[in-house]
């Protein structure tokens, strides 16, 4: 059951790009969809976890979790809704690279030989994915590429900060992450809407609220499944199972026209996934 719960979570996130694009086509920007989607989870945690709000307010470390989690969701959801899903997801999963560097800075963890191998694999894969076909510097070519990189970086920072805040209650940590999804995405969308860069929330008809509510419930169930599975399995098993998101996102995008795959992207993606697998192998129980 814990493995199935994690696979459900990874599958939901792997397919999330499609409903985000449907709502965007209907006039609701992915950032506004993110706000609405996380508002339900935020409300449930706020009501059910007494004392979580007070703990969050007095814990600066949890404020960083809020910022990191909110930026992660803002960047990932925006990226997969507007860019090549395959590239965005692969760049997002450069987390092993960022995690090694952030753990060194934040947690003072030593750099090991295996950590160096993971860095080399992830960095090499990223360079191959980002390299232009006609030559040139391997840098993000689109906003979606940049959002994928940013989302992976902040997700790695989120995970490092959660480890540093291990003494905090689960309710306070969950409230910080859900608050981030509402606040960061909401502020980003509000600022851009005020400048005319995105529209204010709107849908063609009230009937669109039905699938929107269904999506919010689905993501709430997905987050609960993640908490159920991750707390019952070793960290290395969780990391491997969560990689299910990559083939789900890639195959669905290729099938439904949300992305493309060429040989360099495939080779670079394999290197990035190998780095993620090594990270999971290193965290195996001793």
Tab-separated table of C-alpha atoms in Angstrom:
chain	number	residue	atom	x	y	z
A	1	UNK	CA	0.000	0.000	0.000
A	2	UNK	CA	2.746	2.595	0.729
A	3	UNK	CA	4.349	1.918	-2.667
A	4	UNK	CA	0.978	2.181	-4.409
A	5	UNK	CA	0.343	5.448	-2.574
A	6	UNK	CA	3.638	6.889	-3.789
A	7	UNK	CA	2.985	5.688	-7.331
A	8	UNK	CA	-0.429	7.374	-7.224
A	9	UNK	CA	1.212	10.636	-6.138
A	10	UNK	CA	3.874	10.400	-8.860
A	11	UNK	CA	1.262	9.572	-11.501
A	12	UNK	CA	-0.905	12.541	-10.557
A	13	UNK	CA	2.062	14.886	-10.821
A	14	UNK	CA	3.238	13.256	-14.031
A	15	UNK	CA	-0.161	13.880	-15.642
A	16	UNK	CA	-0.755	17.283	-14.035
A	17	UNK	CA	0.445	19.186	-17.096
A	18	UNK	CA	-2.666	18.219	-19.073
A	19	UNK	CA	-5.367	19.720	-16.801
A	20	UNK	CA	-3.214	22.795	-16.224
A	21	UNK	CA	-3.183	23.347	-19.983
A	22	UNK	CA	-6.939	22.816	-20.252
A	23	UNK	CA	-7.607	25.445	-17.619
A	24	UNK	CA	-5.138	27.830	-19.252
A	25	UNK	CA	-6.887	27.384	-22.590
A	26	UNK	CA	-10.142	28.259	-20.819
A	27	UNK	CA	-8.628	31.478	-19.460
A	28	UNK	CA	-7.235	30.467	-16.037
A	29	UNK	CA	-3.468	30.917	-15.815
A	30	UNK	CA	-1.546	27.984	-14.231
A	31	UNK	CA	-0.579	30.167	-11.282
A	32	UNK	CA	-4.215	30.923	-10.442
A	33	UNK	CA	-4.995	27.214	-10.808
A	34	UNK	CA	-2.160	26.469	-8.368
A	35	UNK	CA	-3.583	28.925	-5.834
A	36	UNK	CA	-7.054	27.375	-6.000
A	37	UNK	CA	-5.660	23.848	-5.970
A	38	UNK	CA	-3.617	24.397	-2.803
A	39	UNK	CA	-6.222	26.497	-1.017
A	40	UNK	CA	-8.222	23.338	-0.218
A	41	UNK	CA	-5.226	21.519	1.285
A	42	UNK	CA	-4.193	24.653	3.163
A	43	UNK	CA	-7.652	25.035	4.694
A	44	UNK	CA	-7.860	21.386	5.765
A	45	UNK	CA	-4.438	21.450	7.441
A	46	UNK	CA	-5.101	24.816	9.099
A	47	UNK	CA	-8.349	23.546	10.652
A	48	UNK	CA	-7.214	20.030	11.543
A	49	UNK	CA	-3.727	20.769	12.911
A	50	UNK	CA	-4.210	22.892	15.982
A	51	UNK	CA	-1.167	24.912	16.917
A	52	UNK	CA	0.432	24.488	13.496
A	53	UNK	CA	-0.140	28.118	12.514
A	54	UNK	CA	1.426	29.453	15.718
A	55	UNK	CA	4.406	27.124	15.305
A	56	UNK	CA	4.860	28.266	11.719
A	57	UNK	CA	4.783	31.939	12.685
A	58	UNK	CA	7.510	31.534	15.302
A	59	UNK	CA	9.821	29.305	13.203
A	60	UNK	CA	11.977	31.215	10.676
A	61	UNK	CA	13.212	27.888	9.293
A	62	UNK	CA	9.657	27.003	8.315
A	63	UNK	CA	9.320	30.345	6.549
A	64	UNK	CA	12.115	29.151	4.263
A	65	UNK	CA	10.222	25.886	3.735
A	66	UNK	CA	7.156	27.962	2.817
A	67	UNK	CA	9.158	30.012	0.311
A	68	UNK	CA	10.915	26.981	-1.186
A	69	UNK	CA	7.780	24.842	-1.472
A	70	UNK	CA	5.791	27.721	-2.932
A	71	UNK	CA	8.456	28.528	-5.504
A	72	UNK	CA	8.726	24.843	-6.427
A	73	UNK	CA	5.031	24.521	-7.165
A	74	UNK	CA	4.856	27.877	-8.899
A	75	UNK	CA	7.778	27.068	-11.193
A	76	UNK	CA	6.875	23.444	-11.938
A	77	UNK	CA	3.183	24.010	-12.621
A	78	UNK	CA	3.859	27.050	-14.778
A	79	UNK	CA	6.635	25.266	-16.653
A	80	UNK	CA	4.759	22.073	-17.565
A	81	UNK	CA	1.665	24.072	-18.507
A	82	UNK	CA	3.495	26.260	-21.012
A	83	UNK	CA	6.635	24.434	-22.179
A	84	UNK	CA	7.916	21.099	-23.443
A	85	UNK	CA	6.858	18.732	-20.654
A	86	UNK	CA	9.695	16.263	-21.244
A	87	UNK	CA	12.399	18.923	-20.960
A	88	UNK	CA	10.803	20.641	-17.952
A	89	UNK	CA	10.469	17.390	-15.982
A	90	UNK	CA	14.016	16.259	-16.788
A	91	UNK	CA	15.474	19.619	-15.785
A	92	UNK	CA	13.364	19.559	-12.634
A	93	UNK	CA	14.931	16.225	-11.696
A	94	UNK	CA	18.386	17.767	-11.482
A	95	UNK	CA	17.587	17.707	-7.762
A	96	UNK	CA	20.537	15.370	-6.943
A	97	UNK	CA	22.938	18.044	-8.178
A	98	UNK	CA	21.333	20.814	-6.146
A	99	UNK	CA	20.796	18.576	-3.108
A	100	UNK	CA	24.505	17.739	-2.822
A	101	UNK	CA	25.528	21.393	-2.995
A	102	UNK	CA	22.790	22.652	-0.680
A	103	UNK	CA	23.397	19.902	1.882
A	104	UNK	CA	27.046	20.962	1.946
A	105	UNK	CA	26.153	24.619	2.554
A	106	UNK	CA	23.127	24.251	4.833
A	107	UNK	CA	23.757	20.963	6.665
A	108	UNK	CA	27.572	20.956	6.458
A	109	UNK	CA	27.519	17.467	4.965
A	110	UNK	CA	30.865	16.343	3.486
A	111	UNK	CA	31.331	15.890	-0.259
A	112	UNK	CA	31.955	12.207	-0.963
A	113	UNK	CA	33.272	10.450	-4.056
A	114	UNK	CA	29.778	9.185	-4.862
A	115	UNK	CA	28.412	12.706	-4.449
A	116	UNK	CA	30.967	13.840	-7.014
A	117	UNK	CA	29.804	11.124	-9.407
A	118	UNK	CA	26.199	12.241	-8.977
A	119	UNK	CA	27.165	15.857	-9.647
A	120	UNK	CA	29.053	14.860	-12.804
A	121	UNK	CA	26.172	12.736	-14.111
A	122	UNK	CA	23.495	15.323	-13.393
A	123	UNK	CA	25.541	18.225	-14.742
A	124	UNK	CA	26.558	16.292	-17.845
A	125	UNK	CA	22.937	15.313	-18.498
A	126	UNK	CA	21.792	18.905	-18.076
A	127	UNK	CA	24.405	20.177	-20.519
A	128	UNK	CA	23.281	17.635	-23.116
A	129	UNK	CA	19.589	18.475	-22.668
A	130	UNK	CA	20.204	22.215	-22.846
A	131	UNK	CA	22.725	22.166	-25.717
A	132	UNK	CA	21.211	23.818	-28.853
A	133	UNK	CA	21.089	21.566	-31.908
A	134	UNK	CA	22.920	24.170	-33.991
A	135	UNK	CA	25.668	24.713	-31.427
A	136	UNK	CA	26.102	27.363	-28.760
A	137	UNK	CA	26.064	27.618	-25.003
A	138	UNK	CA	23.940	25.040	-23.121
A	139	UNK	CA	21.688	27.506	-21.338
A	140	UNK	CA	17.892	27.569	-20.845
A	141	UNK	CA	16.322	28.440	-24.185
A	142	UNK	CA	12.812	29.181	-22.975
A	143	UNK	CA	11.017	30.410	-19.896
A	144	UNK	CA	9.803	26.844	-19.307
A	145	UNK	CA	13.408	25.546	-19.259
A	146	UNK	CA	14.288	28.136	-16.645
A	147	UNK	CA	11.210	27.268	-14.599
A	148	UNK	CA	12.141	23.573	-14.661
A	149	UNK	CA	15.630	24.365	-13.358
A	150	UNK	CA	14.295	26.761	-10.722
A	151	UNK	CA	11.675	24.262	-9.566
A	152	UNK	CA	14.256	21.499	-9.109
A	153	UNK	CA	16.608	23.834	-7.231
A	154	UNK	CA	13.938	25.041	-4.818
A	155	UNK	CA	12.572	21.516	-4.348
A	156	UNK	CA	16.044	20.355	-3.331
A	157	UNK	CA	16.264	23.326	-0.944
A	158	UNK	CA	12.814	22.448	0.399
A	159	UNK	CA	13.938	18.883	1.152
A	160	UNK	CA	17.168	20.059	2.812
A	161	UNK	CA	15.245	22.522	4.988
A	162	UNK	CA	12.708	19.848	5.947
A	163	UNK	CA	15.606	17.735	7.200
A	164	UNK	CA	16.950	20.707	9.140
A	165	UNK	CA	13.468	21.340	10.577
A	166	UNK	CA	12.950	17.689	11.547
A	167	UNK	CA	12.084	18.744	15.105
A	168	UNK	CA	9.071	20.721	13.880
A	169	UNK	CA	5.680	19.036	14.001
A	170	UNK	CA	4.381	17.346	10.825
A	171	UNK	CA	1.365	19.660	10.878
A	172	UNK	CA	3.513	22.794	10.909
A	173	UNK	CA	5.711	21.497	8.086
A	174	UNK	CA	2.654	20.586	5.994
A	175	UNK	CA	1.057	23.975	6.658
A	176	UNK	CA	4.272	25.718	5.584
A	177	UNK	CA	4.346	23.834	2.274
A	178	UNK	CA	0.661	24.340	1.469
A	179	UNK	CA	0.854	28.007	2.517
A	180	UNK	CA	3.735	28.420	0.104
A	181	UNK	CA	1.651	27.040	-2.744
A	182	UNK	CA	-1.043	29.623	-2.057
A	183	UNK	CA	1.084	32.642	-1.151
A	184	UNK	CA	3.953	32.454	-3.651
A	185	UNK	CA	1.782	31.511	-6.620
A	186	UNK	CA	-0.850	34.051	-5.589
A	187	UNK	CA	1.605	36.920	-5.196
A	188	UNK	CA	3.344	36.032	-8.471
A	189	UNK	CA	0.065	35.892	-10.361
A	190	UNK	CA	-1.257	39.051	-8.710
A	191	UNK	CA	1.855	41.093	-9.548
A	192	UNK	CA	1.883	39.917	-13.168
A	193	UNK	CA	-1.858	40.466	-13.541
A	194	UNK	CA	-1.445	44.000	-12.214
A	195	UNK	CA	1.156	44.612	-14.940
A	196	UNK	CA	-1.051	43.092	-17.617
A	197	UNK	CA	1.246	40.098	-18.180
A	198	UNK	CA	-1.408	37.526	-17.212
A	199	UNK	CA	-5.161	37.732	-16.862
A	200	UNK	CA	-7.118	37.851	-13.637
A	201	UNK	CA	-8.907	34.587	-12.714
A	202	UNK	CA	-11.745	33.824	-15.080
A	203	UNK	CA	-13.504	30.817	-16.592
A	204	UNK	CA	-16.002	30.600	-19.471
A	205	UNK	CA	-18.805	29.391	-17.211
A	206	UNK	CA	-19.595	28.240	-13.690
A	207	UNK	CA	-19.487	24.634	-14.877
A	208	UNK	CA	-15.696	24.875	-15.027
A	209	UNK	CA	-15.724	25.023	-11.228
A	210	UNK	CA	-16.657	21.326	-11.171
A	211	UNK	CA	-13.443	19.994	-12.790
A	212	UNK	CA	-11.469	22.635	-10.894
A	213	UNK	CA	-12.851	21.362	-7.584
A	214	UNK	CA	-12.181	17.805	-8.720
A	215	UNK	CA	-8.571	18.688	-9.485
A	216	UNK	CA	-8.163	20.282	-6.056
A	217	UNK	CA	-9.518	17.131	-4.385
A	218	UNK	CA	-7.273	14.929	-6.534
A	219	UNK	CA	-4.159	16.855	-5.548
A	220	UNK	CA	-5.198	16.820	-1.906
A	221	UNK	CA	-5.485	13.024	-2.114
A	222	UNK	CA	-2.136	12.952	-3.902
A	223	UNK	CA	-0.436	14.898	-1.105
A	224	UNK	CA	-2.000	12.681	1.547
A	225	UNK	CA	-0.773	9.631	-0.378
A	226	UNK	CA	2.746	11.050	-0.412
A	227	UNK	CA	2.706	11.547	3.340
A	228	UNK	CA	1.272	8.058	3.877
A	229	UNK	CA	3.872	6.353	1.702
A	230	UNK	CA	6.939	8.411	2.576
A	231	UNK	CA	6.496	7.870	6.319
A	232	UNK	CA	6.272	4.077	5.930
A	233	UNK	CA	9.127	3.358	3.532
A	234	UNK	CA	12.895	3.878	3.618
A	235	UNK	CA	14.012	7.114	1.986
A	236	UNK	CA	15.839	5.298	-0.810
A	237	UNK	CA	12.710	3.323	-1.773
A	238	UNK	CA	10.625	6.501	-1.732
A	239	UNK	CA	13.126	8.249	-4.013
A	240	UNK	CA	13.069	5.421	-6.557
A	241	UNK	CA	9.285	5.092	-6.614
A	242	UNK	CA	8.863	8.840	-7.029
A	243	UNK	CA	10.875	8.648	-10.249
A	244	UNK	CA	7.724	7.082	-11.731
A	245	UNK	CA	6.713	10.674	-12.436
A	246	UNK	CA	9.337	10.999	-15.185
A	247	UNK	CA	8.127	8.221	-17.545
A	248	UNK	CA	4.487	9.071	-16.810
A	249	UNK	CA	5.042	12.715	-17.742
A	250	UNK	CA	7.229	11.907	-20.747
A	251	UNK	CA	4.997	9.218	-22.242
A	252	UNK	CA	1.777	11.170	-21.690
A	253	UNK	CA	3.342	14.292	-23.207
A	254	UNK	CA	4.607	12.395	-26.253
A	255	UNK	CA	1.210	10.742	-26.699
A	256	UNK	CA	-0.881	13.880	-26.220
A	257	UNK	CA	1.425	16.346	-27.933
A	258	UNK	CA	2.769	18.076	-24.847
A	259	UNK	CA	6.436	17.461	-25.597
A	260	UNK	CA	9.019	15.911	-27.868
A	261	UNK	CA	11.992	13.613	-27.452
A	262	UNK	CA	15.169	13.515	-29.536
A	263	UNK	CA	18.372	11.560	-29.027
A	264	UNK	CA	20.306	14.253	-27.087
A	265	UNK	CA	17.376	14.833	-24.738
A	266	UNK	CA	17.000	11.084	-24.202
A	267	UNK	CA	20.717	10.619	-23.461
A	268	UNK	CA	20.835	13.623	-21.172
A	269	UNK	CA	17.683	12.439	-19.433
A	270	UNK	CA	19.207	9.011	-18.807
A	271	UNK	CA	22.232	10.650	-17.175
A	272	UNK	CA	19.986	12.801	-14.966
A	273	UNK	CA	17.906	9.780	-13.938
A	274	UNK	CA	21.087	7.796	-13.241
A	275	UNK	CA	22.184	10.546	-10.840
A	276	UNK	CA	18.797	10.346	-9.099
A	277	UNK	CA	19.091	6.554	-8.837
A	278	UNK	CA	22.568	6.862	-7.330
A	279	UNK	CA	21.219	9.327	-4.780
A	280	UNK	CA	18.567	6.782	-3.790
A	281	UNK	CA	21.163	3.982	-3.642
A	282	UNK	CA	23.358	6.047	-1.334
A	283	UNK	CA	20.455	6.493	1.088
A	284	UNK	CA	19.800	2.771	1.361
A	285	UNK	CA	19.641	1.397	4.908
A	286	UNK	CA	23.050	0.394	6.254
